[in-house]
Short mmCIF file of C-alpha atoms in Angstrom, two decimals:
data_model
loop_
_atom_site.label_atom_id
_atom_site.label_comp_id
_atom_site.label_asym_id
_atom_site.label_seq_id
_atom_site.Cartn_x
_atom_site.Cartn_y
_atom_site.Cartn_z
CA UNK N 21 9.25 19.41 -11.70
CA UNK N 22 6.23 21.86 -10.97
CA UNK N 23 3.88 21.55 -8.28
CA UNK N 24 0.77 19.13 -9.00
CA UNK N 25 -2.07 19.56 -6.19
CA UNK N 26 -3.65 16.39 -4.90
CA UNK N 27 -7.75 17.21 -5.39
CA UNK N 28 -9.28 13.96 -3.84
CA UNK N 29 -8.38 10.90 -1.88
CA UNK N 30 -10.46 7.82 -1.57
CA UNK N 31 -9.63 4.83 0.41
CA UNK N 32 -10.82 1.04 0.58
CA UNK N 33 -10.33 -1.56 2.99
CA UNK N 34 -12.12 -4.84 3.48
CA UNK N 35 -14.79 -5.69 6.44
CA UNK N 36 -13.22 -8.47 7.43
CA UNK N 37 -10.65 -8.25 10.44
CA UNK N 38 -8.29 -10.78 12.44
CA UNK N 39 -6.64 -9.67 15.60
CA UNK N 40 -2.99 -10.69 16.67
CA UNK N 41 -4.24 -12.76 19.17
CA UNK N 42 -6.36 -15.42 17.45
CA UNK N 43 -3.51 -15.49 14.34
CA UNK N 44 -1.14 -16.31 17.63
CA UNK N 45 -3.39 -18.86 19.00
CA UNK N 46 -3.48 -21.13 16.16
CA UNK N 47 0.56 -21.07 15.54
CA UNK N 48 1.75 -20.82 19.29
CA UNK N 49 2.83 -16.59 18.91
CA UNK N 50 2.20 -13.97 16.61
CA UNK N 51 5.21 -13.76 13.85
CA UNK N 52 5.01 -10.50 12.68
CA UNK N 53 6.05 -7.15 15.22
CA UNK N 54 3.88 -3.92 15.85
CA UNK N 55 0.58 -5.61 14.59
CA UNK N 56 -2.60 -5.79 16.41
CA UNK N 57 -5.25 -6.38 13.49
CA UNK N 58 -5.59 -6.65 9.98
CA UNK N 59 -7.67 -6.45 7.34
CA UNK N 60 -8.72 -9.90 5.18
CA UNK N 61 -9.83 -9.42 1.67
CA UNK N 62 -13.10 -11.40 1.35
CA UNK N 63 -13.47 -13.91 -1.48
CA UNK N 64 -14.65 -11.69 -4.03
CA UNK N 65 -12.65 -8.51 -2.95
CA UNK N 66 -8.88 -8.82 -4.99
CA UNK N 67 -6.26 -6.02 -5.97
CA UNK N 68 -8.81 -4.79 -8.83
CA UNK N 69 -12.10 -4.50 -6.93
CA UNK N 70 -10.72 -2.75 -3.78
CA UNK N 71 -8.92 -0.51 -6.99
CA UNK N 72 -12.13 0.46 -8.28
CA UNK N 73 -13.76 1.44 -5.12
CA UNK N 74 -10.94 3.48 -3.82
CA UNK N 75 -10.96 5.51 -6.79
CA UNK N 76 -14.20 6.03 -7.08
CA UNK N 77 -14.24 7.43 -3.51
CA UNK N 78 -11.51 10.09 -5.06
CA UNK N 79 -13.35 11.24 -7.83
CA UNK N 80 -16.04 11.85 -5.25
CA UNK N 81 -13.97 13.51 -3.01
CA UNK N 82 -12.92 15.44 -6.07
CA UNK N 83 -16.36 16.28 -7.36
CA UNK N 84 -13.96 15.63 -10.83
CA UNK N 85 -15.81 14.10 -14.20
CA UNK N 86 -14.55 10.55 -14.98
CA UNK N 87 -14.54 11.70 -18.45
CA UNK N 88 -11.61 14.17 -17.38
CA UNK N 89 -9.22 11.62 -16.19
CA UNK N 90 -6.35 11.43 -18.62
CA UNK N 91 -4.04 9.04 -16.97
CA UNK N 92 -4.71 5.89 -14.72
CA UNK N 93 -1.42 4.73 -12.91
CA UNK N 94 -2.09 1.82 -10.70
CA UNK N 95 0.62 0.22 -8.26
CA UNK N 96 0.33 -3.74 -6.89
CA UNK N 97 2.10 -6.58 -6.31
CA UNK N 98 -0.93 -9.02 -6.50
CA UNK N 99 -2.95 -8.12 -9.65
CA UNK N 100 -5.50 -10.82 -10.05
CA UNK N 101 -3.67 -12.24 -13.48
CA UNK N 102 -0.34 -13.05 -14.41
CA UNK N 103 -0.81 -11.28 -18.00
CA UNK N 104 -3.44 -8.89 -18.65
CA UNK N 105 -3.79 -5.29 -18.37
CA UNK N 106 -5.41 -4.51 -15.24
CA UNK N 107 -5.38 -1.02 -15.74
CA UNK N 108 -7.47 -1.19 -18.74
CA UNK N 109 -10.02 -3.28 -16.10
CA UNK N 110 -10.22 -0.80 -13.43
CA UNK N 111 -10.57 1.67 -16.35
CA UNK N 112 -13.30 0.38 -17.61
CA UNK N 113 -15.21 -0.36 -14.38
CA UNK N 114 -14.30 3.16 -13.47
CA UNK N 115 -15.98 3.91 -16.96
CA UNK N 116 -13.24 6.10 -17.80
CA UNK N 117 -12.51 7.60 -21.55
CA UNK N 118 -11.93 5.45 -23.60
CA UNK N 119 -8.92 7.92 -24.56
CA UNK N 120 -7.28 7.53 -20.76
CA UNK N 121 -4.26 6.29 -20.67
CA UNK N 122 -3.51 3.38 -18.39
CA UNK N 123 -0.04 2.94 -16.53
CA UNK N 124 0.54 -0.30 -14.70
CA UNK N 125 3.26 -0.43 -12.04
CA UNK N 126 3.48 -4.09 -10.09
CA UNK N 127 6.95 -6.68 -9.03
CA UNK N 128 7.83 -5.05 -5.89
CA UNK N 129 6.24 -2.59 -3.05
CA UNK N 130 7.43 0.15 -4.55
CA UNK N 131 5.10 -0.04 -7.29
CA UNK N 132 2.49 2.83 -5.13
CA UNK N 133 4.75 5.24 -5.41
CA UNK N 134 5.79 4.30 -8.86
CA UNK N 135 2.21 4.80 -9.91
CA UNK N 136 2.13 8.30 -8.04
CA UNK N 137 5.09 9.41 -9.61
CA UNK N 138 3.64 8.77 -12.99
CA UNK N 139 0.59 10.64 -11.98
CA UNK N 140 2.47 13.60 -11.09
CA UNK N 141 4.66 13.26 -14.13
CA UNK N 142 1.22 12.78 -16.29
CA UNK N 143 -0.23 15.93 -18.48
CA UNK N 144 -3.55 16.80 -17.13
CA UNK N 145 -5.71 15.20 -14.60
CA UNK N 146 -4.51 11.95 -13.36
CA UNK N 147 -6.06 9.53 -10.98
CA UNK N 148 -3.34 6.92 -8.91
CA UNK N 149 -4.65 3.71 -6.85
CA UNK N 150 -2.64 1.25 -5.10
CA UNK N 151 -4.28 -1.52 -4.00
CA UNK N 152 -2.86 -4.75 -2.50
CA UNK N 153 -3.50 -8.15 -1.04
CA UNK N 154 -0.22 -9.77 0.41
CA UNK N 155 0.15 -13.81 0.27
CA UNK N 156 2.87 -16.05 2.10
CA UNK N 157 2.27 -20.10 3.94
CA UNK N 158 -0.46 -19.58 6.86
CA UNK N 159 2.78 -20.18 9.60
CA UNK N 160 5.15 -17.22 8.13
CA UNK N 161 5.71 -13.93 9.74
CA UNK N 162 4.86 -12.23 5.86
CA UNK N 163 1.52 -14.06 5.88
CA UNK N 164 0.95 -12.55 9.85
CA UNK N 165 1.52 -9.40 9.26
CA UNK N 166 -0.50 -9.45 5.54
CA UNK N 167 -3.54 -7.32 5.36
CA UNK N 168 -5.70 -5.56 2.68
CA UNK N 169 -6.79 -2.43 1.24
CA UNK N 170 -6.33 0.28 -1.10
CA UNK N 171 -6.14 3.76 -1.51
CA UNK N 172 -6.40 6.52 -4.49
CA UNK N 173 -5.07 10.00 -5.28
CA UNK N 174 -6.81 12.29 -7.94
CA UNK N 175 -4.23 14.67 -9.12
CA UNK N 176 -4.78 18.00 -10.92
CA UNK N 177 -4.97 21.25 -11.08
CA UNK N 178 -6.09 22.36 -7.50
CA UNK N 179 -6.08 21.08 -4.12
CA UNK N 180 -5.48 21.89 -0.52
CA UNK N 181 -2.38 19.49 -1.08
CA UNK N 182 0.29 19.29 -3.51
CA UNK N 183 3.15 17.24 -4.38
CA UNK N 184 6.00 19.08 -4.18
CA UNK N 185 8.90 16.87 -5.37
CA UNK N 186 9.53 13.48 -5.67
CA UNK N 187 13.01 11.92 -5.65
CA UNK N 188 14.92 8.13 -6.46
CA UNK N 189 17.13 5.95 -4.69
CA UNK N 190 18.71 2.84 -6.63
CA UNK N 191 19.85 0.18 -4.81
CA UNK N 192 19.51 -3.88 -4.67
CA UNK N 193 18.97 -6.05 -1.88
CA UNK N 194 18.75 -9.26 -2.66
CA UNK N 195 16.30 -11.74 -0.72
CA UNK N 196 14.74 -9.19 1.65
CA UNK N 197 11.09 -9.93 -0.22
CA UNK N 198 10.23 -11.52 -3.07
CA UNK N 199 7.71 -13.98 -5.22
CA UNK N 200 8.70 -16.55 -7.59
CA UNK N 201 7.76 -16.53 -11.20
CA UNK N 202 3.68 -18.34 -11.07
CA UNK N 203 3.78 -18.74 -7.15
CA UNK N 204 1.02 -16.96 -5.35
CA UNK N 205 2.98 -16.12 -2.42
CA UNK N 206 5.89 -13.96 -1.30
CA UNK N 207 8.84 -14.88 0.45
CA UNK N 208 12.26 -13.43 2.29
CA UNK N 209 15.14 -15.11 3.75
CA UNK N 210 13.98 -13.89 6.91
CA UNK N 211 17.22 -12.56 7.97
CA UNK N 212 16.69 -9.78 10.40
CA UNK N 213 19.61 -7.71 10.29
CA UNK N 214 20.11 -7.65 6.75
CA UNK N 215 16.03 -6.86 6.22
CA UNK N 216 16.80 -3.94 8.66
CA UNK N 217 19.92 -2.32 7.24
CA UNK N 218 17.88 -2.96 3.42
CA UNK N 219 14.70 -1.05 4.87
CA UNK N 220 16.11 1.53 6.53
CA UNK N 221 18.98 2.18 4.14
CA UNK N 222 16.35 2.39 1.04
CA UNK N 223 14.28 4.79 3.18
CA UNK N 224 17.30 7.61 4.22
CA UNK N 225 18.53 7.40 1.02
CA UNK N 226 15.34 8.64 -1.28
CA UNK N 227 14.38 11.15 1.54
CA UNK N 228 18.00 12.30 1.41
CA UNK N 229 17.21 13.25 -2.33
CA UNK N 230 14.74 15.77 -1.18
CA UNK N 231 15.61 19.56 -1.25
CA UNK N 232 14.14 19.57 2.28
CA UNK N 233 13.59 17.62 5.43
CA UNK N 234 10.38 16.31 6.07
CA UNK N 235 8.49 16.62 9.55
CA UNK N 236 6.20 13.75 8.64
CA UNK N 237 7.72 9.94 7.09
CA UNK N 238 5.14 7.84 5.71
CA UNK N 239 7.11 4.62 4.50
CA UNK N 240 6.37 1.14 2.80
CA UNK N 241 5.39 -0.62 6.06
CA UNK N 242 6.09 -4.51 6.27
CA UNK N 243 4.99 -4.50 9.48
CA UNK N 244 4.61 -1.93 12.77
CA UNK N 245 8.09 -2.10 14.05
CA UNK N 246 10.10 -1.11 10.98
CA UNK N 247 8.84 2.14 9.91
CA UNK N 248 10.06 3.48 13.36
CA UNK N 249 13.65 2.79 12.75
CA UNK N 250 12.98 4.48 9.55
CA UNK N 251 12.08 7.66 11.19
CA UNK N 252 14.59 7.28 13.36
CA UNK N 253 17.44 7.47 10.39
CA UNK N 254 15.49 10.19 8.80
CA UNK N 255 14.63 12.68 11.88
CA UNK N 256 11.03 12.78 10.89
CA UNK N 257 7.55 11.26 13.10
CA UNK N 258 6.40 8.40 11.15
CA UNK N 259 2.90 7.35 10.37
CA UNK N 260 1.72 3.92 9.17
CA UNK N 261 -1.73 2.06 9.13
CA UNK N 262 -0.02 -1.71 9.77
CA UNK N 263 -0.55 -1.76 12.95
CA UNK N 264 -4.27 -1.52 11.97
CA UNK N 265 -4.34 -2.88 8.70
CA UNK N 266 -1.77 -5.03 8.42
CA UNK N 267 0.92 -4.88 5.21
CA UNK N 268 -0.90 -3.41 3.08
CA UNK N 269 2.13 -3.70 -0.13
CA UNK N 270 2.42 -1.19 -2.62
CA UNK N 271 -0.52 1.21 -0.58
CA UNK N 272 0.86 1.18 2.68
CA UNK N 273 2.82 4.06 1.89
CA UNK N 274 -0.18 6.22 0.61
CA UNK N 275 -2.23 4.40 3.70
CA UNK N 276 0.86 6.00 5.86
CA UNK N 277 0.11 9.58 4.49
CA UNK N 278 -4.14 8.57 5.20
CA UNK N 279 -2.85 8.62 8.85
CA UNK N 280 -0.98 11.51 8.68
CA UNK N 281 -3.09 14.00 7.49
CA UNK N 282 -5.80 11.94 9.91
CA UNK N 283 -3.26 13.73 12.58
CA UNK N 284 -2.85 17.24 10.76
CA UNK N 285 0.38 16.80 9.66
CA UNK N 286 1.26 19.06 6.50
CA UNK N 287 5.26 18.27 5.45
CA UNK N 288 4.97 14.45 4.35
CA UNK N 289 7.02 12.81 2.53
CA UNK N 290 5.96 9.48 1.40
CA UNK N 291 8.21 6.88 0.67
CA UNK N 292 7.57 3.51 -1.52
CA UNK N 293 10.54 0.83 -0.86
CA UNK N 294 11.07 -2.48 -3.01
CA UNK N 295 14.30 -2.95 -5.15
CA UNK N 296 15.17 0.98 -4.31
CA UNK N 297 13.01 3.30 -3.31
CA UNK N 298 10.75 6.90 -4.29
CA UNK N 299 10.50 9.53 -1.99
CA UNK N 300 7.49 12.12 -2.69
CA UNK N 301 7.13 15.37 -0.69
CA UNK N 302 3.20 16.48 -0.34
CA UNK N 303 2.69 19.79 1.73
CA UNK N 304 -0.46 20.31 3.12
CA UNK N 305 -3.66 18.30 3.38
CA UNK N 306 -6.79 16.97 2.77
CA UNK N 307 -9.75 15.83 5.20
CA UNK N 308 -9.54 12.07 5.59
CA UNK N 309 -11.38 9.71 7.82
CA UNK N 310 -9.97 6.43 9.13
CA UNK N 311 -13.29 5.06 10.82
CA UNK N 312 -13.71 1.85 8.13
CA UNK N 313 -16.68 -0.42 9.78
CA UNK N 314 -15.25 -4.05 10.66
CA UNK N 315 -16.60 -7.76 11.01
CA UNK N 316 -14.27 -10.10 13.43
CA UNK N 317 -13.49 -13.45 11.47
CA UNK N 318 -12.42 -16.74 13.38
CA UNK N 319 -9.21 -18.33 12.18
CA UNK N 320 -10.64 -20.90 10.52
CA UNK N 321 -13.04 -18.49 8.33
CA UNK N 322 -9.76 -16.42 7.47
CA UNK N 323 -7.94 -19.44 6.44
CA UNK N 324 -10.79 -19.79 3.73
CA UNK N 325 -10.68 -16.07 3.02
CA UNK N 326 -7.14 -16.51 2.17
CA UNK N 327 -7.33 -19.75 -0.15
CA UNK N 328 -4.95 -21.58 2.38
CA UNK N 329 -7.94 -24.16 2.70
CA UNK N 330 -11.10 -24.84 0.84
CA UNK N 331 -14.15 -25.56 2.95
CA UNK N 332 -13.81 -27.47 6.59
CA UNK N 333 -12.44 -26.09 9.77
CA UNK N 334 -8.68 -25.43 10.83
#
C-alpha cells in the first residue's frame, strides 16, 4: 500500500461525567479496573450525533471542502437502528456530495479500525469517524467501565501524519464480548484469564504483521488495565483515554492515538480488536487537545442518561 497522510482530526465527547467512586457507591465497588471517570452520552447525544460533530471538527482541522470528501467509513457497535444506513445519515448531516460514498463498519470493536482501513484503502479524500456508546445491566463490570465519545480522521493527500501500513490478524474467541441479536446491551462470560490471553493475543499478533516495531501502542481499550499487558507483549508504551473516558468501543483505539500524539509520540501503531484484530502504523503527528469541558452527574441522573430507568431516583 502507499502512504496516505492524515490532514485533520476532530474529536467528540459528551459533557456529562461519572467518577469511579459514585458508580462504586451505589453497587458496593467499582467493577471495572484502571477507570477513574467516564463520559455519559446525554439523552439526545447517540453513535450518529457525536459522529457528526467529530467530523465536522476534522474537516475544520483540515480547512478541506465537504464537497471533496469521496468516501465516508464509519466504525460502531451501537448505531442508533438495527437496519438503516447510518452512513448515509451522518452524510447527509455532514452535507456531504451527494456522490460520497458511504462505508459502514459495526458487530464488534474492531469496526474503528475497519473504517480507517477503508479510508486509507479509499481513492481520494476520505473522512473516518468512530463513534460509540457502550450498553450492559447497571451492576456489570462492561456497563462500569462504558463511556462515550467519538473521534474522526480526514485522510488525503497531505498531512503532518501518515498512515504507513496497516496489517490483519484472524482469529476467534468466543464469549470474550458480545450482543445478542435485538438486545441493547453487550455481554462476556466474564472469564478473566481467557479475556486476557484473547486481548492480548489479538493485539501481538496484528502488530506482529507490521514491517516494523512500533514505539507507541494505541489498542481497543475495554478498560485501563488491559491495554498495559498489551504493551507489555508488544514492547511498545501504550496510550489509552479509558481511564478518562471510559470504553469508548470501536474509537477507543483512535481516542488511544488522541493521547499519544497529546504526548508527542510519532511511531503509533493503532490497533482495533473484536473477532481478530487491525493493526495501522501512523508516523508522525498532528496537534490535538484533550481539554473537553465536563458536568459531574449523580448516579441517579446517569441511570436516566443511560435508559436503565425512566424518571424517579435510584
Amino acid at each position: 500500500m502507499g502512504v496516505t497522510a492524515i490532514e485533520g482530526v476532530g474529536t467528540y465527547v459528551p459533557r456529562a461525567t461519572i467518577d469511579a467512586e459514585t458508580v462504586g457507591e451505589a453497587w458496593d465497588g467499582f467493577r471495572a479496573h484502571g477507570i477513574e471517570q467516564k463520559r455519559v452520552a446525554g439523552a439526545d447525544e447517540d453513535a450518529v450525533t457525536m459522529a457528526v460533530e467529530a467530523a465536522k471538527a476534522a474537516l475544520s482541522d483540515a480547512e478541506r471542502s465537504r464537497s471533496a470528501v469521496e468516501t465516508l467509513a464509519v466504525g460502531t457497535t451501537t448505531p442508533p437502528v438495527d437496519e438503516g444506513e447510518v452512513g448515509a445519515t451522518v452524510a447527509e448531516v455532514l452535507g456531504l456530495s451527494r456522490e460520497t460514498e458511504t462505508l459502514v463498519h459495526t458487530g464488534s470493536t474492531r469496526a474503528g479500525t475497519r473504517a480507517l482501513v477503508a479510508g486509507v484503502r479509499a481513492d481520494g479524500p476520505a473522512l473516518v469517524v468512530a463513534a460509540d456508546s457502550p450498553l450492559a445491566p447497571p451492576d456489570d463490570a462492561l456497563d462500569h467501565a462504558a463511556g462515550a465519545g467519538a473521534v474522526a480522521l480526514l485522510l488525503g493527500g497531505d498531512g503532518a501524519a501518515s498512515v504507513v501500513e496497516t496489517a490483519s490478524f484472524s482469529r476467534e474467541f468466543p464469549g470474550t464480548r458480545f450482543r445478542r441479536r435485538g438486545g441493547d446491551g453487550v455481554e462476556g462470560y466474564g472469564a478473566t484469564a481467557y479475556d486476557r490471553e484473547a486481548y492480548t493475543t489479538l493485539v501481538s499478533g496484528a502488530v506482529d504483521g507490521l514491517a516494523e516495531a512500533p514505539d507507541a501502542l494505541a489498542p481497543t481499550a475495554p478498560d485501563g488495565g488491559l491495554p498495559a499487558r498489551a504493551g507489555r507483549a508488544v514492547g511498545a508504551k501504550t496510550y489509552h483515554m479509558a481511564d478518562s473516558l471510559g470504553d469508548t468501543g470501536a474509537a477507543s483505539p483512535l481516542f488511544g492515538l488522541v493521547a499519544a500524539w497529546a504526548d508527542g509520540a510519532d511511531s503509533i501503531a493503532v490497533v482495533g480488536t473484536g473477532d481478530g484484530a487491525d493493526a495501522v502504523a501512523v508516523e508522525g503527528r498532528l496537534p490535538v487537545a484533550t481539554d473537553w469541558p465536563g458536568e459531574p452527574v449523580t448516579y441517579a441522573e446517569y441511570l436516566r442518561l443511560r435508559g436503565h430507568v425512566v424518571g424517579g431516583d435510584h
